[in-house]
Coordinates of C-alpha atoms and ligand atoms in Angstrom, one line a residue:
M49 CA 0.0 0.0 0.0
R50 CA 1.2 3.5 -0.8
E51 CA 2.1 5.5 2.3
I52 CA 2.5 9.2 2.5
E53 CA 3.0 11.8 5.2
T54 CA 1.8 15.4 5.6
D55 CA 1.1 18.1 8.2
Y56 CA -2.5 18.6 7.2
L57 CA -4.8 16.2 5.4
V58 CA -7.6 18.3 3.9
V59 CA -10.6 16.1 2.9
G60 CA -12.7 18.0 0.3
A61 CA -11.2 20.3 -2.4
G62 CA -14.3 22.5 -2.8
A63 CA -14.2 26.3 -2.1
S64 CA -13.7 25.6 1.6
G65 CA -10.8 23.2 1.3
M66 CA -9.1 25.3 -1.4
A67 CA -9.4 28.6 0.5
F68 CA -8.2 26.8 3.7
A69 CA -5.1 25.3 1.9
D70 CA -4.3 28.6 0.2
A71 CA -4.4 30.6 3.4
L72 CA -2.5 28.0 5.4
V73 CA 0.3 27.8 2.9
A74 CA 0.5 31.6 2.8
T75 CA 0.7 31.9 6.6
S76 CA 2.8 28.9 7.6
D77 CA 5.4 26.4 6.4
A78 CA 2.9 23.5 6.5
E79 CA 2.6 20.7 4.0
V80 CA -0.9 19.9 2.8
V81 CA -2.5 16.8 1.1
L82 CA -5.9 17.6 -0.6
V83 CA -8.2 14.6 -1.3
D84 CA -11.5 14.8 -3.2
R85 CA -13.9 12.3 -4.8
R86 CA -14.3 14.6 -7.7
H87 CA -11.6 14.6 -10.5
R88 CA -10.7 18.3 -10.0
P89 CA -11.0 21.0 -7.3
G90 CA -14.1 23.2 -7.1
G91 CA -16.6 21.0 -5.2
H92 CA -20.2 21.4 -6.1
W93 CA -19.4 24.0 -8.8
V94 CA -17.9 21.1 -10.9
D95 CA -21.5 19.7 -11.4
A96 CA -23.5 22.8 -11.1
Y97 CA -26.3 23.7 -13.6
P98 CA -24.8 25.6 -16.6
F99 CA -26.6 28.9 -16.0
V100 CA -25.7 29.3 -12.4
R101 CA -23.6 32.2 -11.2
L102 CA -22.2 33.2 -7.9
H103 CA -24.9 35.1 -6.0
Q104 CA -22.3 37.3 -4.5
P105 CA -19.6 39.4 -6.3
S106 CA -16.6 37.4 -7.6
A107 CA -14.4 40.1 -5.9
Y108 CA -14.6 38.3 -2.6
Y109 CA -15.0 34.6 -3.6
G110 CA -12.4 31.9 -4.2
V111 CA -9.0 32.0 -2.4
S112 CA -7.3 34.9 -0.8
S113 CA -4.1 34.9 -2.9
R114 CA -5.7 35.1 -6.4
M115 CA -8.4 37.4 -7.9
L116 CA -11.5 35.8 -9.4
G117 CA -12.5 37.9 -12.4
Q118 CA -11.5 41.5 -13.0
N119 CA -13.3 43.3 -10.2
R120 CA -15.5 44.8 -13.1
I121 CA -18.8 46.5 -12.5
D122 CA -21.4 45.1 -14.9
D123 CA -22.9 47.8 -17.2
H124 CA -25.9 45.9 -18.5
G125 CA -28.3 43.0 -17.6
P126 CA -30.0 42.3 -14.2
N127 CA -26.7 42.9 -12.4
A128 CA -26.0 46.3 -13.9
G129 CA -24.2 48.7 -11.5
L130 CA -23.0 45.8 -9.3
Y131 CA -19.7 43.9 -9.3
E132 CA -19.5 41.0 -11.7
R133 CA -20.4 37.4 -10.7
A134 CA -18.6 34.4 -12.0
T135 CA -20.2 31.5 -13.9
A136 CA -19.7 27.9 -12.7
A137 CA -17.3 27.4 -15.6
E138 CA -15.2 30.4 -14.6
I139 CA -15.1 29.2 -10.9
V140 CA -14.0 25.7 -11.9
D141 CA -11.3 27.0 -14.2
Y142 CA -10.2 29.4 -11.4
F143 CA -9.8 26.7 -8.8
N144 CA -7.9 24.5 -11.3
R145 CA -5.5 27.4 -11.9
V146 CA -5.1 28.0 -8.1
L147 CA -4.1 24.4 -7.7
E148 CA -1.9 24.0 -10.8
E149 CA -0.3 27.4 -10.9
D150 CA -0.2 28.5 -7.3
L151 CA -0.4 25.6 -4.8
I152 CA 1.4 22.7 -6.4
P153 CA 4.4 24.8 -7.5
T154 CA 5.0 25.6 -3.8
G155 CA 6.2 22.0 -3.4
R156 CA 4.1 21.8 -0.2
V157 CA 0.7 20.8 -1.7
R158 CA -0.4 17.5 -3.3
F159 CA -3.8 16.8 -4.8
F160 CA -5.4 13.4 -5.0
G161 CA -8.6 13.6 -7.2
M162 CA -11.1 10.7 -7.7
C163 CA -10.2 9.5 -4.2
D164 CA -12.6 8.7 -1.4
Y165 CA -11.5 9.4 2.2
C166 CA -12.4 6.3 4.3
G167 CA -11.6 7.5 7.8
A168 CA -8.8 6.6 10.2
D169 CA -7.7 3.6 12.3
S170 CA -4.7 3.1 14.6
D171 CA -2.4 2.9 11.5
G172 CA -3.5 6.3 10.2
H173 CA -5.9 7.8 7.7
Q174 CA -6.8 6.1 4.5
F175 CA -8.2 7.1 1.1
V176 CA -9.0 4.9 -1.9
S177 CA -8.8 5.6 -5.6
L178 CA -12.3 5.5 -7.1
L179 CA -10.7 4.4 -10.4
T180 CA -8.4 1.6 -9.3
G181 CA -9.5 0.8 -5.8
A182 CA -5.8 1.3 -4.7
P183 CA -5.6 2.5 -1.1
T184 CA -3.2 5.1 0.3
R185 CA -2.3 5.4 3.9
V186 CA -1.6 8.9 5.3
R187 CA 0.3 9.7 8.4
V188 CA -0.9 13.1 9.5
R189 CA 1.6 15.1 11.6
R190 CA -0.7 17.9 12.7
K191 CA -4.4 17.8 11.8
T192 CA -7.1 16.3 9.5
V193 CA -9.4 19.0 8.1
D194 CA -12.9 17.9 7.4
A195 CA -13.8 20.3 4.5
T196 CA -16.9 18.1 3.7
Y197 CA -18.9 19.1 6.7
I198 CA -20.8 21.9 5.1
E199 CA -20.8 20.1 1.7
S200 CA -23.5 21.5 -0.6
S201 CA -26.5 19.4 -1.7
I202 CA -27.0 20.1 -5.4
P203 CA -29.7 19.1 -7.9
S204 CA -27.6 16.9 -10.2
R205 CA -26.5 14.6 -7.3
H206 CA -29.7 14.7 -5.3
T207 CA -32.6 12.2 -5.2
P208 CA -36.0 14.0 -5.0
G209 CA -38.0 13.3 -1.8
F210 CA -41.2 12.6 -3.8
V211 CA -42.4 9.7 -5.9
I212 CA -42.2 10.1 -9.7
D213 CA -44.5 8.0 -11.8
P214 CA -43.3 6.5 -15.1
D215 CA -43.8 8.8 -18.1
V216 CA -43.5 12.0 -16.0
R217 CA -40.6 14.2 -17.0
V218 CA -38.7 15.4 -13.9
I219 CA -35.2 16.8 -14.6
P220 CA -32.6 18.7 -12.6
P221 CA -32.0 22.3 -13.9
N222 CA -28.9 20.9 -15.6
G223 CA -31.3 19.0 -18.0
L224 CA -33.0 22.1 -19.3
V225 CA -30.2 22.8 -21.7
D226 CA -30.7 19.4 -23.3
L227 CA -34.5 19.3 -23.5
G228 CA -34.7 18.1 -27.0
E229 CA -38.3 19.1 -27.7
P230 CA -40.6 22.0 -26.5
A231 CA -42.6 21.5 -23.3
S232 CA -46.3 22.5 -22.9
G233 CA -45.2 24.2 -19.6
F234 CA -42.6 24.1 -16.9
T235 CA -43.3 23.3 -13.2
I236 CA -40.5 24.4 -10.9
V237 CA -40.4 22.6 -7.6
G238 CA -38.5 24.4 -4.9
A239 CA -38.3 27.8 -3.3
G240 CA -34.6 28.6 -3.0
K241 CA -31.8 30.1 -5.1
T242 CA -31.8 27.2 -7.6
A243 CA -35.5 27.6 -8.3
M244 CA -35.1 31.4 -8.7
D245 CA -32.2 30.9 -11.1
T246 CA -34.2 28.4 -13.1
C247 CA -37.3 30.6 -13.3
A248 CA -35.2 33.7 -14.2
W249 CA -33.3 31.7 -16.9
L250 CA -36.5 30.4 -18.5
L251 CA -38.0 33.8 -18.6
D252 CA -34.8 35.4 -20.0
A253 CA -34.8 32.6 -22.6
G254 CA -38.2 33.7 -23.8
V255 CA -40.6 31.3 -22.0
D256 CA -43.9 33.1 -21.4
P257 CA -44.5 33.6 -17.6
N258 CA -47.9 31.9 -18.0
Q259 CA -46.1 28.7 -19.0
I260 CA -44.4 28.5 -15.7
R261 CA -45.9 27.1 -12.6
W262 CA -43.9 27.5 -9.4
I263 CA -44.4 25.1 -6.5
R264 CA -43.0 27.0 -3.4
C265 CA -43.8 25.3 -0.2
R266 CA -42.1 28.0 1.9
D267 CA -40.9 31.5 0.9
G268 CA -37.6 33.0 1.8
W269 CA -35.8 36.2 2.8
F270 CA -33.0 37.2 0.4
F271 CA -30.3 39.8 0.6
N272 CA -30.7 42.8 -1.7
R273 CA -27.5 42.2 -3.7
A274 CA -26.8 46.0 -3.8
Y275 CA -26.0 45.8 -0.1
T276 CA -23.3 43.1 -0.6
Q277 CA -21.0 45.2 -2.7
P278 CA -17.3 45.6 -1.9
L279 CA -14.3 47.7 -3.0
D280 CA -15.5 51.0 -4.6
L281 CA -19.1 50.3 -3.6
V282 CA -18.1 49.2 -0.1
A283 CA -20.4 51.9 1.4
W284 CA -23.3 49.5 0.6
F285 CA -21.7 46.6 2.5
M286 CA -21.0 48.9 5.4
Q287 CA -24.6 50.1 5.4
L288 CA -25.7 46.5 5.5
Q289 CA -23.5 45.9 8.6
A290 CA -24.9 49.1 10.2
R291 CA -28.5 48.1 9.6
F292 CA -27.8 44.6 11.0
V293 CA -26.4 45.9 14.3
E294 CA -29.1 48.6 14.6
H295 CA -31.9 46.1 14.2
A296 CA -30.1 43.5 16.3
A297 CA -29.9 46.1 19.1
S298 CA -33.6 47.0 19.0
C299 CA -35.6 44.0 17.7
D300 CA -37.7 41.8 20.0
G301 CA -37.3 38.6 17.9
P302 CA -36.3 37.2 14.5
R303 CA -39.5 38.5 12.8
S304 CA -39.1 42.1 13.9
F305 CA -35.4 41.9 12.9
A306 CA -36.2 40.7 9.4
D307 CA -39.1 43.1 9.0
G308 CA -36.8 46.0 10.0
L309 CA -34.2 45.0 7.4
A310 CA -37.0 44.6 4.8
A311 CA -38.3 48.1 5.6
D312 CA -34.7 49.4 4.9
G313 CA -34.5 47.5 1.6
V314 CA -31.7 45.2 2.8
F315 CA -33.9 42.1 2.8
L316 CA -36.1 41.2 -0.1
R317 CA -39.0 38.7 -0.5
I318 CA -40.7 37.8 -3.7
D319 CA -44.3 38.1 -2.4
P320 CA -44.7 40.8 0.2
S321 CA -48.0 39.2 1.4
V322 CA -46.3 36.0 2.5
E323 CA -44.2 35.7 5.7
P324 CA -40.9 34.1 4.8
E325 CA -39.8 31.1 6.8
V326 CA -36.4 30.4 5.1
F327 CA -33.1 32.2 5.2
R328 CA -30.1 30.8 3.5
G329 CA -28.2 33.9 2.8
A330 CA -28.8 34.0 -1.0
T331 CA -29.0 37.3 -2.8
L332 CA -31.2 38.9 -5.5
S333 CA -31.0 42.1 -7.4
Q334 CA -34.0 44.3 -7.8
P335 CA -34.3 43.6 -11.6
E336 CA -34.2 39.8 -10.8
L337 CA -36.9 40.3 -8.3
D338 CA -39.1 42.1 -10.8
T339 CA -38.5 39.3 -13.3
L340 CA -39.6 36.6 -10.8
R341 CA -42.7 38.5 -9.9
Q342 CA -44.0 38.0 -13.4
I343 CA -44.8 34.4 -12.5
D344 CA -48.4 34.4 -11.1
D345 CA -49.0 30.7 -10.9
V346 CA -47.5 30.0 -7.5
V347 CA -48.6 26.9 -5.7
R348 CA -48.5 26.9 -1.9
L349 CA -49.9 23.5 -0.9
G350 CA -47.0 22.2 1.1
R351 CA -44.5 19.5 0.1
V352 CA -45.0 17.5 -3.1
R353 CA -45.3 13.8 -2.3
R354 CA -46.0 12.3 -5.8
I355 CA -46.0 13.4 -9.4
G356 CA -48.2 11.4 -11.7
T357 CA -49.2 12.0 -15.3
Q358 CA -52.7 13.1 -14.2
R359 CA -52.2 14.7 -10.8
I360 CA -49.7 16.1 -8.4
T361 CA -50.2 14.9 -4.8
F362 CA -49.3 17.0 -1.8
D363 CA -49.7 16.1 1.9
D364 CA -53.3 17.3 2.0
A365 CA -54.2 18.3 -1.5
E366 CA -54.0 17.4 -5.2
L367 CA -53.6 19.4 -8.4
P368 CA -54.3 18.2 -11.9
N369 CA -51.3 17.6 -14.1
N370 CA -51.1 17.7 -17.9
E371 CA -49.1 15.8 -20.5
N372 CA -45.8 17.1 -21.7
Q373 CA -45.3 19.2 -18.6
V374 CA -41.6 19.4 -17.7
F375 CA -40.9 19.3 -13.9
V376 CA -37.6 20.9 -12.8
D377 CA -36.5 19.5 -9.4
C378 CA -34.9 22.4 -7.4
T379 CA -35.5 20.9 -4.0
A380 CA -31.8 20.1 -3.1
A381 CA -31.0 22.1 0.0
G382 CA -27.9 23.8 -1.4
V383 CA -26.5 25.0 2.0
R384 CA -27.5 22.1 4.3
R385 CA -28.4 22.3 7.9
V386 CA -25.5 20.9 10.0
E387 CA -25.1 20.6 13.7
S388 CA -22.6 23.1 15.0
R389 CA -19.5 21.7 16.6
P390 CA -16.2 23.2 17.8
V391 CA -14.0 24.0 14.7
F392 CA -10.7 23.2 16.4
G393 CA -9.8 19.9 18.0
H394 CA -6.4 18.7 19.0
D395 CA -6.0 16.6 15.8
R396 CA -9.0 17.7 13.7
I397 CA -10.5 20.8 12.2
T398 CA -14.2 20.7 11.3
M399 CA -14.8 23.4 8.6
Q400 CA -17.9 25.5 9.2
Y401 CA -19.1 29.0 8.6
V402 CA -17.4 31.4 11.1
T403 CA -18.5 34.5 9.2
I404 CA -22.0 35.4 8.1
G405 CA -22.0 33.9 4.7
V406 CA -19.0 33.7 2.3
A407 CA -17.8 30.1 2.8
P408 CA -14.2 30.8 1.5
W409 CA -13.8 33.7 3.9
S410 CA -14.7 31.4 6.7
A411 CA -12.2 28.8 5.6
A412 CA -9.4 31.2 5.1
T413 CA -10.1 32.7 8.6
I414 CA -10.0 29.2 10.1
A415 CA -6.6 28.5 8.4
T416 CA -5.2 31.9 9.6
V417 CA -6.3 31.3 13.2
E418 CA -4.9 27.7 13.0
A419 CA -1.5 29.0 11.8
S420 CA -1.3 31.5 14.6
D421 CA 0.4 30.9 17.9
R422 CA -2.8 30.2 20.0
D423 CA -4.2 27.1 21.7
D424 CA -7.3 25.4 20.5
E425 CA -9.4 26.8 23.3
R426 CA -8.6 30.3 22.3
R427 CA -9.0 29.4 18.6
N428 CA -12.5 28.2 19.3
Q429 CA -13.3 31.4 21.2
L430 CA -12.3 33.4 18.1
C431 CA -14.2 31.2 15.7
P432 CA -17.6 30.2 17.0
P433 CA -19.5 28.3 14.3
V434 CA -22.2 30.4 12.6
P435 CA -25.2 28.1 12.3
F436 CA -26.8 28.4 8.9
T437 CA -29.9 26.3 9.6
G438 CA -32.0 27.7 6.7
E439 CA -34.7 28.7 9.2
A440 CA -35.7 32.4 9.3
S441 CA -36.8 31.8 12.9
E442 CA -33.1 31.1 13.9
I443 CA -31.5 34.1 12.2
L444 CA -30.7 35.7 15.5
H445 CA -28.6 32.7 16.6
L446 CA -26.6 33.0 13.4
L447 CA -26.2 36.7 13.9
F448 CA -25.1 36.3 17.5
A449 CA -22.4 33.8 16.7
G450 CA -21.2 35.9 13.7
L451 CA -21.0 39.1 15.6
T452 CA -19.3 37.5 18.6
G453 CA -16.6 35.9 16.4
S454 CA -16.1 39.1 14.3
L455 CA -15.7 41.3 17.4
A456 CA -13.3 38.8 19.0
R457 CA -11.1 38.5 15.9
G458 CA -11.2 42.3 15.3
A459 CA -9.8 42.8 18.8
E460 CA -6.7 40.8 18.0
P461 CA -4.2 43.0 16.1
D462 CA -2.7 40.2 14.0
L463 CA -6.1 38.9 12.9
A464 CA -7.5 42.4 12.3
A465 CA -4.5 43.2 10.1
W466 CA -4.9 39.9 8.2
E467 CA -8.7 40.6 7.6
E468 CA -7.9 44.0 6.3
R469 CA -5.6 42.4 3.6
C470 CA -7.8 39.4 2.8
R471 CA -9.6 39.8 -0.5
L472 CA -12.3 37.4 0.7
N473 CA -13.4 40.0 3.3
P474 CA -16.3 42.0 1.8
G475 CA -15.6 45.0 4.0
R476 CA -11.9 45.2 3.2
G477 CA -10.7 48.8 2.7
A478 CA -13.8 50.5 4.1
A479 CA -11.6 52.6 6.4
D480 CA -10.0 54.2 3.2
H481 CA -13.5 55.6 2.3
L482 CA -14.1 57.6 5.4
D483 CA -14.7 60.7 3.3
D484 CA -17.9 59.0 2.1
P485 CA -20.7 60.0 4.5
Q486 CA -22.3 56.6 4.1
V487 CA -19.2 54.8 5.2
Q488 CA -18.6 57.3 8.1
S489 CA -22.2 56.9 9.4
A490 CA -21.9 53.1 9.1
F491 CA -18.8 53.1 11.3
E492 CA -20.5 55.4 13.8
S493 CA -23.5 53.1 13.9
L494 CA -21.3 50.1 14.4
M495 CA -19.5 51.7 17.3
T496 CA -22.7 52.8 19.0
N497 CA -24.8 49.6 18.4
A498 CA -22.5 46.6 18.4
G499 CA -22.4 46.4 22.2
P500 CA -26.2 46.7 22.7
A501 CA -26.7 44.3 19.8
L502 CA -24.6 41.6 21.4
L503 CA -26.5 42.1 24.7
N504 CA -29.9 42.0 23.1
L505 CA -29.0 39.0 20.9
E506 CA -27.7 37.1 23.9
Q507 CA -30.9 37.7 25.8
L508 CA -33.0 36.7 22.8
T509 CA -31.1 33.5 21.9
T510 CA -30.3 32.0 25.3
Ligands
FAD790 C1 -26.0 27.2 -6.5 C2 -25.2 27.6 -5.3 C3 -24.6 28.9 -5.3 C4 -23.9 29.3 -4.2 N1 -23.4 30.6 -4.2 C5 -22.6 31.0 -3.2 C6 -22.0 32.3 -3.2 O1 -22.2 33.1 -4.0 N2 -21.2 32.7 -2.1 C7 -21.0 31.8 -1.1 O2 -20.3 32.1 -0.1 N3 -21.6 30.6 -1.1 C8 -22.3 30.2 -2.1 N4 -22.8 28.9 -2.1 C9 -22.6 28.1 -0.9 C10 -21.5 27.0 -1.2 O3 -21.9 26.0 -0.3 C11 -20.1 27.6 -0.8 O4 -19.8 28.7 -1.6 C12 -19.0 26.6 -1.2 O5 -18.9 26.4 -2.5 C13 -19.1 25.4 -0.4 O6 -17.8 24.8 -0.5 P1 -17.5 23.5 0.3 O7 -16.0 23.2 -0.1 O8 -17.7 23.7 1.7 O9 -18.4 22.3 -0.2 P2 -18.5 21.6 -1.6 O10 -18.4 22.5 -2.8 O11 -19.8 20.8 -1.6 O12 -17.2 20.6 -1.6 C14 -17.1 19.5 -0.8 C15 -16.2 18.5 -1.5 O13 -15.9 17.4 -0.6 C16 -15.8 16.3 -1.4 N5 -16.0 15.1 -0.5 C17 -17.1 14.8 0.2 N6 -16.9 13.6 0.9 C18 -15.7 13.2 0.5 C19 -14.9 12.0 0.9 N7 -15.4 11.1 1.7 N8 -13.7 11.9 0.3 C20 -13.2 12.8 -0.6 N9 -13.9 13.9 -0.9 C21 -15.1 14.1 -0.4 C22 -16.9 16.5 -2.5 O14 -16.5 15.7 -3.6 C23 -16.7 18.0 -2.7 O15 -15.9 18.2 -3.8 C24 -23.6 28.5 -3.2 C25 -24.1 27.2 -3.2 C26 -24.9 26.7 -4.2 C27 -25.4 25.3 -4.2

């Protein structure tokens, strides 16, 4: 059996594993072995539907050491006036270049694609080639990094949770580009980012809104993408932070917090008459929202249980179906609910969100804290997991953990200086824009409200 040694064994070479490896190599002399079941780095983006884009700007996605895209502001389309967003193809090419052109040439990083990590026993860790079955034993000198813990659930690798009768056409969004023949109509099943992308893509491609039926069992809150802008537009992001702490300081629960953000235009929902139950941190631009609102046939009958040629069955209701209807399964969770656990253990790191959104920024933060001269107890105090459960009712828990970690790291000069340099930090460089009244007022608000926000959140969440 092949035997190798390394300082860090990183299982999963998605955005989290790659951002972790990049930041660790930049801030330490560690050696890293990356293992992934997929043939190349990039994680879920490798199998994403072809019309997907990042929902945040490329300017702060990827790894810290290399730009993704050109930091260009789009001048047309639904993202006009906002920073560009990479396609899946661009992201996959980017991660491949990071690996081939940056990480491997350091001589400290090795990548094993098409390999399944099988766990550890007293002889060490083991992974197996999915092509040959050949096992490799790994002796890990420092830590194993589980960069699969927040692995995304995506349509092309997901089994729908409802029964599909023979002769019913149910496809993942990936299948829309290979449809072959026109459909009498499209039924989109799902209420999240994938479903929104699919509806918007069909409408942009010329499908009449009346040909689209949208089964949304629960509605969601979304960030107004304008408020997630970095760099020259960082005043928007700073205003988002200011609104967050103001409402966190004064709200009496998750609903009033979200309603406050909606009144300010920071949070959006598709149908203002429906109370959102879901929050997964996805973003929408105002033009995208206007597009989605063209779809009138929205079905709110709960979860789909069975799709037959004649009828669709829900828990307590049925709807007639018609022939040649194409169903698009958008029910994969994307960002999954996971149980929070300490990030740092003596021989293990469990990758989770430690920032509010932006998975790569979390991973790079974890690597930088790991590479610093602190013990694991202190590292865990600096990086409390931010629980993305997907439930709007639990948004204050997420906010409390995110704010606690952010304030703790900001009080450590080495970490604050690193955050200010890290391109994955959406607020990077804000202090250089203090001549902008929006940035100045945001800083003032953060200084006034961060303390009261923490106190209020603590009371409301414990
Ligand atoms: C459509 C979509 C759009 C998104 N847009 C954004 C965005 O704009 N901004 C943002 O911050 N987040 C976004 N996300 C969230 C996304 O989860 C993160 O950005 C990020 O890509 C997650 O990376 P990951 O490495 O944690 O997980 P993944 O990309 O799922 O990677 C995990 C990897 O682990 C590998 N693996 C699992 N088990 C094993 C094993 N036993 N052995 C070996 N390998 C294994 C898998 O093959 C996979 O490659 C989006 C998610 C989706 C689905």
